Amino acid sequence: MAKPDPTARPTPGRTPERDDDPDERDGQDERETPERGEGRADADEDADPEDDAAREAADEAAEDAAEEAAEAIERGESPHQVLPGQGEIHDGATHHEGSATVDGERREYRFAAVRVTTPLDESLTVYAGAPLATERDAVGTVRRAMLIGLPALLAVVAAVTWLVTRRALRPVEGIRREMAAITASADLSRRVPEPQARDEVARLAVTTNETLAALEGSVERQRRFVADASHELRSPIASLRTQLEVGVAHPELLDPEGAVADVVRLQHLAADLLLLARLDAGERPARGRVALAELVRAEVARRVGDRVAVRADELADIDVSGSRGQLVRVLGNLLDNAQRHAEHAVEVSVRRERDARGAWAVLAVADDGAGVPEAERERIFERFVRLDDARSRDDGGAGLGLAIARDVVARHGGTLTVREAPAGGACFEVRLPGAAPAGAADARGAGVEG
């Protein structure tokens, strides 16, 4: 389909060629005018009256594009729509939708309109169209399929999701139910079921059982600690009460020295229990620079009433970081233990060791007593534990000294172990990390002083 456009403007670039010969141009205009009119008339005769609306819309769109291009040229701008030159076809095309009758059947089409200029300098619009029925039929089919199938598909997906989620969360419900039963019964010996699958839920069950085991052990240790502490406190209190009652009834039989000894023992026991409670609360020791050799010399010089003299010959010059008061407490507890078991000698030494992690200070306290059996070398660090040869409370203490010493050393980042001494007795070794070089800042915060 093509028809001339009476409103078309000549291309600006071609104007000077026509201006060179006005007479020839006038003659050509006279010849072209009838031709354009005749072409227009022929096109009007061949046009189907039912296609007038579509053609008029396309003509209007083409005329608007031409007018916009002309205005852009007059403003000195680059036009988006420029009329083609003589014998040329425009690169751009305008698109619109409309209806047309083809082969006696009227359908909806999408048209493309292209401006062309004939060799006779006639401006025409060429239309090409494609029917929209196929596209619209496909869209309608998809729409109907979605309207019918989408709700069913959503229902199936929801049902499958619910079943899969319920099956996956069934072990979690078992864990929750068992935890509720444990909470209600306060029986920490019970455990949650562990699924056979090795997935996240199974790992959750394993971790929950480990937490329950740790909690059970903590509660058991707390219960045992309270029972042992009550027992240890009851004995000196009962002894002190008996002495005071005898003194009231028979003043001449009062043993002031025994009463004072019981009070001192009560005082030490209360101090030990308080320190253990503070350590269990997780309080960190105060951080200061402690010269270990100087600390040993001061503690040995202070112990003038010991049954066995303490030798401190090999003392390396090394500093550690921690609470001086708590480290003095550790050394004092180890020396007290050595004094109870030594026969003739107690030796204290400080040496420096180095490994891949850095420098270490090793404080060793050795005696020449009977030593500690290998099977008991871990149990003696438990609270209120005394070996058979130390069951007397007057000589063996309350069984808290070594437990306190290990807890304090652990809070300082070290270890406390026992091995056989060269003299055949027990040798307790404290390994503490060496302090940073002098002048290095230590910003780890202050804690509890012993």
mmCIF file of C-alpha atoms in Angstrom, residues 104-404:
data_model
loop_
_atom_site.group_PDB
_atom_site.id
_atom_site.type_symbol
_atom_site.label_atom_id
_atom_site.label_comp_id
_atom_site.label_asym_id
_atom_site.label_seq_id
_atom_site.Cartn_x
_atom_site.Cartn_y
_atom_site.Cartn_z
ATOM 1 C CA GLY A 104 -12.509 -10.238 2.478
ATOM 2 C CA GLU A 105 -11.654 -10.847 6.154
ATOM 3 C CA ARG A 106 -11.242 -8.008 8.612
ATOM 4 C CA ARG A 107 -8.522 -8.476 11.247
ATOM 5 C CA GLU A 108 -6.407 -6.543 13.689
ATOM 6 C CA TYR A 109 -2.937 -5.706 12.377
ATOM 7 C CA ARG A 110 0.219 -4.011 13.565
ATOM 8 C CA PHE A 111 1.396 -1.600 10.874
ATOM 9 C CA ALA A 112 4.759 -0.074 10.082
ATOM 10 C CA ALA A 113 4.776 3.109 8.002
ATOM 11 C CA VAL A 114 7.911 4.178 6.077
ATOM 12 C CA ARG A 115 8.316 7.474 4.221
ATOM 13 C CA VAL A 116 9.825 7.234 0.742
ATOM 14 C CA THR A 117 10.511 9.743 -2.054
ATOM 15 C CA THR A 118 10.182 8.602 -5.631
ATOM 16 C CA PRO A 119 12.626 9.574 -8.426
ATOM 17 C CA LEU A 120 9.942 12.044 -9.466
ATOM 18 C CA ASP A 121 10.307 13.670 -6.032
ATOM 19 C CA GLU A 122 6.956 12.386 -4.821
ATOM 20 C CA SER A 123 6.680 11.747 -1.098
ATOM 21 C CA LEU A 124 4.838 8.487 -0.355
ATOM 22 C CA THR A 125 4.070 6.409 2.704
ATOM 23 C CA VAL A 126 4.509 2.646 2.438
ATOM 24 C CA TYR A 127 2.600 0.470 4.886
ATOM 25 C CA ALA A 128 3.409 -3.077 5.963
ATOM 26 C CA GLY A 129 1.345 -4.997 8.463
ATOM 27 C CA ALA A 130 1.311 -8.277 10.381
ATOM 28 C CA PRO A 131 -1.821 -9.799 11.876
ATOM 29 C CA LEU A 132 -2.137 -9.784 15.675
ATOM 30 C CA ALA A 133 -4.507 -12.737 15.872
ATOM 31 C CA THR A 134 -1.746 -15.330 16.445
ATOM 32 C CA GLU A 135 -0.140 -13.338 19.265
ATOM 33 C CA ARG A 136 -3.446 -12.595 20.921
ATOM 34 C CA ASP A 137 -4.538 -16.211 20.640
ATOM 35 C CA ALA A 138 -1.286 -17.324 22.327
ATOM 36 C CA VAL A 139 -1.677 -14.747 25.090
ATOM 37 C CA GLY A 140 -5.273 -15.812 25.636
ATOM 38 C CA THR A 141 -4.284 -19.476 25.801
ATOM 39 C CA VAL A 142 -1.584 -18.743 28.369
ATOM 40 C CA ARG A 143 -3.959 -16.581 30.388
ATOM 41 C CA ARG A 144 -6.607 -19.295 30.482
ATOM 42 C CA ALA A 145 -4.034 -21.926 31.400
ATOM 43 C CA MET A 146 -2.718 -19.783 34.240
ATOM 44 C CA LEU A 147 -6.168 -18.971 35.548
ATOM 45 C CA ILE A 148 -7.073 -22.649 35.607
ATOM 46 C CA GLY A 149 -3.734 -24.299 36.462
ATOM 47 C CA LEU A 150 -2.069 -21.759 38.782
ATOM 48 C CA PRO A 151 -4.453 -22.232 41.737
ATOM 49 C CA ALA A 152 -4.112 -26.016 41.448
ATOM 50 C CA LEU A 153 -0.332 -25.723 41.200
ATOM 51 C CA LEU A 154 -0.201 -23.449 44.248
ATOM 52 C CA ALA A 155 -2.315 -25.906 46.204
ATOM 53 C CA VAL A 156 -0.003 -28.798 45.293
ATOM 54 C CA VAL A 157 3.108 -26.783 46.181
ATOM 55 C CA ALA A 158 1.589 -25.729 49.504
ATOM 56 C CA ALA A 159 0.652 -29.315 50.368
ATOM 57 C CA VAL A 160 4.105 -30.662 49.474
ATOM 58 C CA THR A 161 5.808 -27.865 51.404
ATOM 59 C CA TRP A 162 3.680 -28.555 54.469
ATOM 60 C CA LEU A 163 4.405 -32.288 54.355
ATOM 61 C CA VAL A 164 8.144 -31.844 53.830
ATOM 62 C CA THR A 165 8.410 -29.189 56.541
ATOM 63 C CA ARG A 166 6.421 -31.267 58.995
ATOM 64 C CA ARG A 167 8.620 -34.294 58.354
ATOM 65 C CA ALA A 168 11.816 -32.236 58.651
ATOM 66 C CA LEU A 169 10.719 -30.588 61.908
ATOM 67 C CA ARG A 170 9.477 -33.787 63.541
ATOM 68 C CA PRO A 171 12.863 -34.390 65.273
ATOM 69 C CA VAL A 172 12.848 -30.788 66.481
ATOM 70 C CA GLU A 173 9.455 -31.383 68.070
ATOM 71 C CA GLY A 174 10.887 -34.482 69.781
ATOM 72 C CA ILE A 175 13.777 -32.426 71.149
ATOM 73 C CA ARG A 176 11.412 -29.727 72.361
ATOM 74 C CA ARG A 177 9.111 -32.238 74.038
ATOM 75 C CA GLU A 178 12.013 -33.946 75.841
ATOM 76 C CA MET A 179 13.474 -30.611 76.952
ATOM 77 C CA ALA A 180 10.094 -29.636 78.377
ATOM 78 C CA ALA A 181 9.974 -32.945 80.258
ATOM 79 C CA ILE A 182 13.500 -32.397 81.621
ATOM 80 C CA THR A 183 12.588 -28.920 82.777
ATOM 81 C CA ALA A 184 9.447 -30.178 84.501
ATOM 82 C CA SER A 185 11.189 -33.110 86.219
ATOM 83 C CA ALA A 186 14.549 -31.354 86.955
ATOM 84 C CA ASP A 187 16.215 -34.642 86.001
ATOM 85 C CA LEU A 188 19.393 -33.609 84.192
ATOM 86 C CA SER A 189 20.383 -37.219 83.550
ATOM 87 C CA ARG A 190 17.828 -37.473 80.731
ATOM 88 C CA ARG A 191 18.855 -36.797 77.142
ATOM 89 C CA VAL A 192 17.027 -35.698 74.006
ATOM 90 C CA PRO A 193 16.627 -38.164 71.106
ATOM 91 C CA GLU A 194 19.273 -37.960 68.396
ATOM 92 C CA PRO A 195 18.041 -38.486 64.799
ATOM 93 C CA GLN A 196 19.800 -41.024 62.600
ATOM 94 C CA ALA A 197 20.367 -38.499 59.822
ATOM 95 C CA ARG A 198 23.620 -36.570 59.952
ATOM 96 C CA ASP A 199 22.127 -33.143 59.340
ATOM 97 C CA GLU A 200 21.756 -29.875 61.213
ATOM 98 C CA VAL A 201 18.948 -31.209 63.405
ATOM 99 C CA ALA A 202 21.081 -34.191 64.446
ATOM 100 C CA ARG A 203 23.968 -31.876 65.307
ATOM 101 C CA LEU A 204 21.558 -29.733 67.307
ATOM 102 C CA ALA A 205 20.487 -32.808 69.291
ATOM 103 C CA VAL A 206 24.118 -33.811 69.950
ATOM 104 C CA THR A 207 25.005 -30.291 71.091
ATOM 105 C CA THR A 208 21.921 -30.203 73.330
ATOM 106 C CA ASN A 209 22.942 -33.487 74.974
ATOM 107 C CA GLU A 210 26.476 -32.187 75.483
ATOM 108 C CA THR A 211 25.048 -29.067 77.117
ATOM 109 C CA LEU A 212 22.839 -31.187 79.359
ATOM 110 C CA ALA A 213 25.832 -33.325 80.332
ATOM 111 C CA ALA A 214 27.900 -30.256 81.173
ATOM 112 C CA LEU A 215 25.015 -28.793 83.137
ATOM 113 C CA GLU A 216 24.522 -32.063 85.009
ATOM 114 C CA GLY A 217 28.221 -32.173 85.903
ATOM 115 C CA SER A 218 28.178 -28.553 87.039
ATOM 116 C CA VAL A 219 25.129 -29.076 89.225
ATOM 117 C CA GLU A 220 26.640 -32.247 90.671
ATOM 118 C CA ARG A 221 29.901 -30.471 91.478
ATOM 119 C CA GLN A 222 27.982 -27.630 93.055
ATOM 120 C CA ARG A 223 25.925 -30.023 95.147
ATOM 121 C CA ARG A 224 29.018 -31.920 96.242
ATOM 122 C CA PHE A 225 30.849 -28.689 96.987
ATOM 123 C CA VAL A 226 28.044 -27.426 99.193
ATOM 124 C CA ALA A 227 27.881 -30.752 101.047
ATOM 125 C CA ASP A 228 31.647 -30.904 101.563
ATOM 126 C CA ALA A 229 31.833 -27.264 102.610
ATOM 127 C CA SER A 230 29.034 -27.781 105.115
ATOM 128 C CA HIS A 231 30.818 -30.828 106.491
ATOM 129 C CA GLU A 232 34.156 -29.028 106.743
ATOM 130 C CA LEU A 233 32.585 -26.040 108.455
ATOM 131 C CA ARG A 234 30.523 -28.150 110.829
ATOM 132 C CA SER A 235 33.523 -29.964 112.342
ATOM 133 C CA PRO A 236 35.538 -26.925 113.575
ATOM 134 C CA ILE A 237 32.374 -25.139 114.653
ATOM 135 C CA ALA A 238 31.294 -28.165 116.700
ATOM 136 C CA SER A 239 34.796 -28.450 118.199
ATOM 137 C CA LEU A 240 34.872 -24.771 119.076
ATOM 138 C CA ARG A 241 31.404 -24.944 120.627
ATOM 139 C CA THR A 242 32.409 -27.950 122.742
ATOM 140 C CA GLN A 243 35.482 -26.151 124.053
ATOM 141 C CA LEU A 244 33.482 -23.036 124.906
ATOM 142 C CA GLU A 245 30.805 -25.060 126.710
ATOM 143 C CA VAL A 246 33.480 -26.892 128.726
ATOM 144 C CA GLY A 247 35.129 -23.588 129.515
ATOM 145 C CA VAL A 248 31.839 -22.160 130.774
ATOM 146 C CA ALA A 249 31.194 -25.202 132.994
ATOM 147 C CA HIS A 250 34.811 -25.752 133.994
ATOM 148 C CA PRO A 251 36.945 -22.690 133.393
ATOM 149 C CA GLU A 252 40.063 -24.506 134.505
ATOM 150 C CA LEU A 253 39.661 -26.979 131.612
ATOM 151 C CA LEU A 254 39.389 -24.319 128.879
ATOM 152 C CA ASP A 255 41.985 -24.684 126.113
ATOM 153 C CA PRO A 256 42.415 -21.181 124.686
ATOM 154 C CA GLU A 257 45.076 -22.278 122.206
ATOM 155 C CA GLY A 258 42.844 -24.996 120.787
ATOM 156 C CA ALA A 259 39.953 -22.561 120.478
ATOM 157 C CA VAL A 260 42.160 -20.057 118.669
ATOM 158 C CA ALA A 261 43.408 -22.782 116.326
ATOM 159 C CA ASP A 262 39.840 -23.738 115.448
ATOM 160 C CA VAL A 263 38.940 -20.112 114.782
ATOM 161 C CA VAL A 264 42.001 -19.680 112.536
ATOM 162 C CA ARG A 265 41.104 -22.831 110.665
ATOM 163 C CA LEU A 266 37.573 -21.538 110.193
ATOM 164 C CA GLN A 267 38.953 -18.255 108.922
ATOM 165 C CA HIS A 268 41.211 -19.965 106.372
ATOM 166 C CA LEU A 269 38.413 -22.252 105.247
ATOM 167 C CA ALA A 270 36.028 -19.312 104.777
ATOM 168 C CA ALA A 271 38.691 -17.445 102.788
ATOM 169 C CA ASP A 272 39.268 -20.504 100.570
ATOM 170 C CA LEU A 273 35.541 -20.910 99.925
ATOM 171 C CA LEU A 274 35.199 -17.232 99.073
ATOM 172 C CA LEU A 275 38.109 -17.387 96.631
ATOM 173 C CA LEU A 276 36.670 -20.491 94.952
ATOM 174 C CA ALA A 277 33.306 -18.779 94.596
ATOM 175 C CA ARG A 278 34.958 -15.777 92.961
ATOM 176 C CA LEU A 279 36.950 -17.990 90.616
ATOM 177 C CA ASP A 280 33.824 -19.947 89.674
ATOM 178 C CA ALA A 281 32.112 -16.652 88.862
ATOM 179 C CA GLY A 282 34.680 -16.171 86.097
ATOM 180 C CA GLU A 283 36.453 -13.122 87.507
ATOM 181 C CA ARG A 284 39.778 -12.532 85.807
ATOM 182 C CA PRO A 285 42.903 -11.828 87.864
ATOM 183 C CA ALA A 286 44.376 -8.359 87.965
ATOM 184 C CA ARG A 287 47.131 -7.881 85.426
ATOM 185 C CA GLY A 288 50.454 -6.657 86.704
ATOM 186 C CA ARG A 289 54.124 -7.434 86.158
ATOM 187 C CA VAL A 290 55.336 -9.941 88.738
ATOM 188 C CA ALA A 291 59.007 -10.918 89.178
ATOM 189 C CA LEU A 292 58.687 -14.616 89.993
ATOM 190 C CA ALA A 293 62.152 -15.017 91.583
ATOM 191 C CA GLU A 294 61.558 -12.063 93.903
ATOM 192 C CA LEU A 295 58.123 -13.452 94.875
ATOM 193 C CA VAL A 296 59.700 -16.821 95.817
ATOM 194 C CA ARG A 297 62.436 -15.210 97.936
ATOM 195 C CA ALA A 298 59.877 -13.117 99.828
ATOM 196 C CA GLU A 299 57.575 -16.073 100.528
ATOM 197 C CA VAL A 300 60.423 -18.353 101.657
ATOM 198 C CA ALA A 301 61.781 -15.640 103.954
ATOM 199 C CA ARG A 302 58.338 -15.199 105.511
ATOM 200 C CA ARG A 303 57.939 -18.913 106.421
ATOM 201 C CA VAL A 304 60.167 -19.041 109.468
ATOM 202 C CA GLY A 305 58.157 -21.620 111.447
ATOM 203 C CA ASP A 306 58.069 -24.447 108.863
ATOM 204 C CA ARG A 307 58.826 -27.980 110.018
ATOM 205 C CA VAL A 308 61.226 -28.517 107.097
ATOM 206 C CA ALA A 309 63.516 -25.797 105.820
ATOM 207 C CA VAL A 310 62.804 -24.612 102.284
ATOM 208 C CA ARG A 311 65.687 -24.255 99.831
ATOM 209 C CA ALA A 312 65.460 -21.811 96.904
ATOM 210 C CA ASP A 313 68.772 -21.961 95.063
ATOM 211 C CA GLU A 314 67.952 -21.970 91.341
ATOM 212 C CA LEU A 315 65.804 -18.906 90.624
ATOM 213 C CA ALA A 316 65.865 -17.627 87.050
ATOM 214 C CA ASP A 317 65.084 -13.970 86.477
ATOM 215 C CA ILE A 318 61.779 -14.019 84.567
ATOM 216 C CA ASP A 319 58.593 -11.980 84.911
ATOM 217 C CA VAL A 320 55.003 -13.103 84.499
ATOM 218 C CA SER A 321 51.775 -11.177 84.085
ATOM 219 C CA GLY A 322 49.050 -11.588 86.691
ATOM 220 C CA SER A 323 47.904 -10.955 90.241
ATOM 221 C CA ARG A 324 50.743 -10.983 92.731
ATOM 222 C CA GLY A 325 48.410 -11.824 95.622
ATOM 223 C CA GLN A 326 46.945 -14.855 93.833
ATOM 224 C CA LEU A 327 50.374 -16.126 92.755
ATOM 225 C CA VAL A 328 51.588 -15.849 96.348
ATOM 226 C CA ARG A 329 48.539 -17.894 97.326
ATOM 227 C CA VAL A 330 49.483 -20.590 94.787
ATOM 228 C CA LEU A 331 53.076 -20.810 96.079
ATOM 229 C CA GLY A 332 51.890 -20.842 99.698
ATOM 230 C CA ASN A 333 49.453 -23.711 99.062
ATOM 231 C CA LEU A 334 52.137 -25.756 97.297
ATOM 232 C CA LEU A 335 54.627 -25.178 100.123
ATOM 233 C CA ASP A 336 51.993 -26.111 102.739
ATOM 234 C CA ASN A 337 51.309 -29.350 100.879
ATOM 235 C CA ALA A 338 55.046 -30.115 100.629
ATOM 236 C CA GLN A 339 55.550 -29.418 104.347
ATOM 237 C CA ARG A 340 52.876 -31.991 105.239
ATOM 238 C CA HIS A 341 54.506 -34.764 103.193
ATOM 239 C CA ALA A 342 58.231 -33.983 103.143
ATOM 240 C CA GLU A 343 60.678 -35.937 105.298
ATOM 241 C CA HIS A 344 63.855 -33.839 105.171
ATOM 242 C CA ALA A 345 63.836 -31.372 102.292
ATOM 243 C CA VAL A 346 61.618 -29.004 100.288
ATOM 244 C CA GLU A 347 63.085 -27.258 97.260
ATOM 245 C CA VAL A 348 61.715 -24.388 95.165
ATOM 246 C CA SER A 349 63.125 -23.444 91.746
ATOM 247 C CA VAL A 350 62.290 -21.102 88.891
ATOM 248 C CA ARG A 351 63.519 -21.740 85.354
ATOM 249 C CA ARG A 352 62.875 -20.352 81.884
ATOM 250 C CA GLU A 353 61.650 -22.475 78.970
ATOM 251 C CA ARG A 354 60.856 -21.606 75.392
ATOM 252 C CA ASP A 355 58.752 -23.306 72.748
ATOM 253 C CA ALA A 356 56.900 -22.376 69.561
ATOM 254 C CA ARG A 357 54.399 -20.296 71.542
ATOM 255 C CA GLY A 358 57.029 -18.185 73.307
ATOM 256 C CA ALA A 359 58.767 -17.991 76.675
ATOM 257 C CA TRP A 360 57.443 -19.783 79.775
ATOM 258 C CA ALA A 361 58.241 -19.461 83.466
ATOM 259 C CA VAL A 362 58.291 -22.810 85.315
ATOM 260 C CA LEU A 363 57.911 -22.730 89.107
ATOM 261 C CA ALA A 364 58.658 -26.134 90.712
ATOM 262 C CA VAL A 365 58.072 -27.203 94.346
ATOM 263 C CA ALA A 366 59.559 -30.615 95.191
ATOM 264 C CA ASP A 367 59.722 -32.698 98.357
ATOM 265 C CA ASP A 368 61.290 -36.002 99.386
ATOM 266 C CA GLY A 369 58.132 -37.586 100.768
ATOM 267 C CA ALA A 370 56.196 -40.619 99.599
ATOM 268 C CA GLY A 371 55.077 -38.940 96.387
ATOM 269 C CA VAL A 372 51.715 -39.180 94.660
ATOM 270 C CA PRO A 373 50.591 -42.429 92.977
ATOM 271 C CA GLU A 374 50.227 -42.047 89.237
ATOM 272 C CA ALA A 375 46.539 -43.000 89.379
ATOM 273 C CA GLU A 376 45.845 -40.177 91.839
ATOM 274 C CA ARG A 377 47.758 -37.370 90.112
ATOM 275 C CA GLU A 378 44.621 -35.781 88.677
ATOM 276 C CA ARG A 379 42.194 -36.576 91.473
ATOM 277 C CA ILE A 380 44.239 -34.679 94.081
ATOM 278 C CA PHE A 381 43.316 -31.418 92.304
ATOM 279 C CA GLU A 382 39.614 -31.972 92.922
ATOM 280 C CA ARG A 383 37.983 -30.058 95.754
ATOM 281 C CA PHE A 384 37.855 -31.586 99.228
ATOM 282 C CA VAL A 385 39.942 -34.574 98.095
ATOM 283 C CA ARG A 386 42.530 -35.939 100.539
ATOM 284 C CA LEU A 387 44.575 -39.081 100.079
ATOM 285 C CA ASP A 388 44.510 -41.829 102.676
ATOM 286 C CA ASP A 389 47.660 -40.600 104.447
ATOM 287 C CA ALA A 390 46.193 -37.105 104.757
ATOM 288 C CA ARG A 391 42.723 -37.825 106.112
ATOM 289 C CA SER A 392 43.410 -36.064 109.416
ATOM 290 C CA ARG A 393 41.905 -32.604 109.276
ATOM 291 C CA ASP A 394 44.505 -31.302 111.678
ATOM 292 C CA ASP A 395 47.398 -32.344 109.445
ATOM 293 C CA GLY A 396 45.854 -32.737 106.005
ATOM 294 C CA GLY A 397 43.785 -29.576 105.756
ATOM 295 C CA ALA A 398 40.415 -29.309 104.071
ATOM 296 C CA GLY A 399 41.535 -30.548 100.648
ATOM 297 C CA LEU A 400 41.092 -27.157 98.935
ATOM 298 C CA GLY A 401 44.686 -25.965 98.602
ATOM 299 C CA LEU A 402 45.618 -27.788 95.407
ATOM 300 C CA ALA A 403 42.201 -27.173 93.831
ATOM 301 C CA ILE A 404 42.551 -23.446 94.455
#
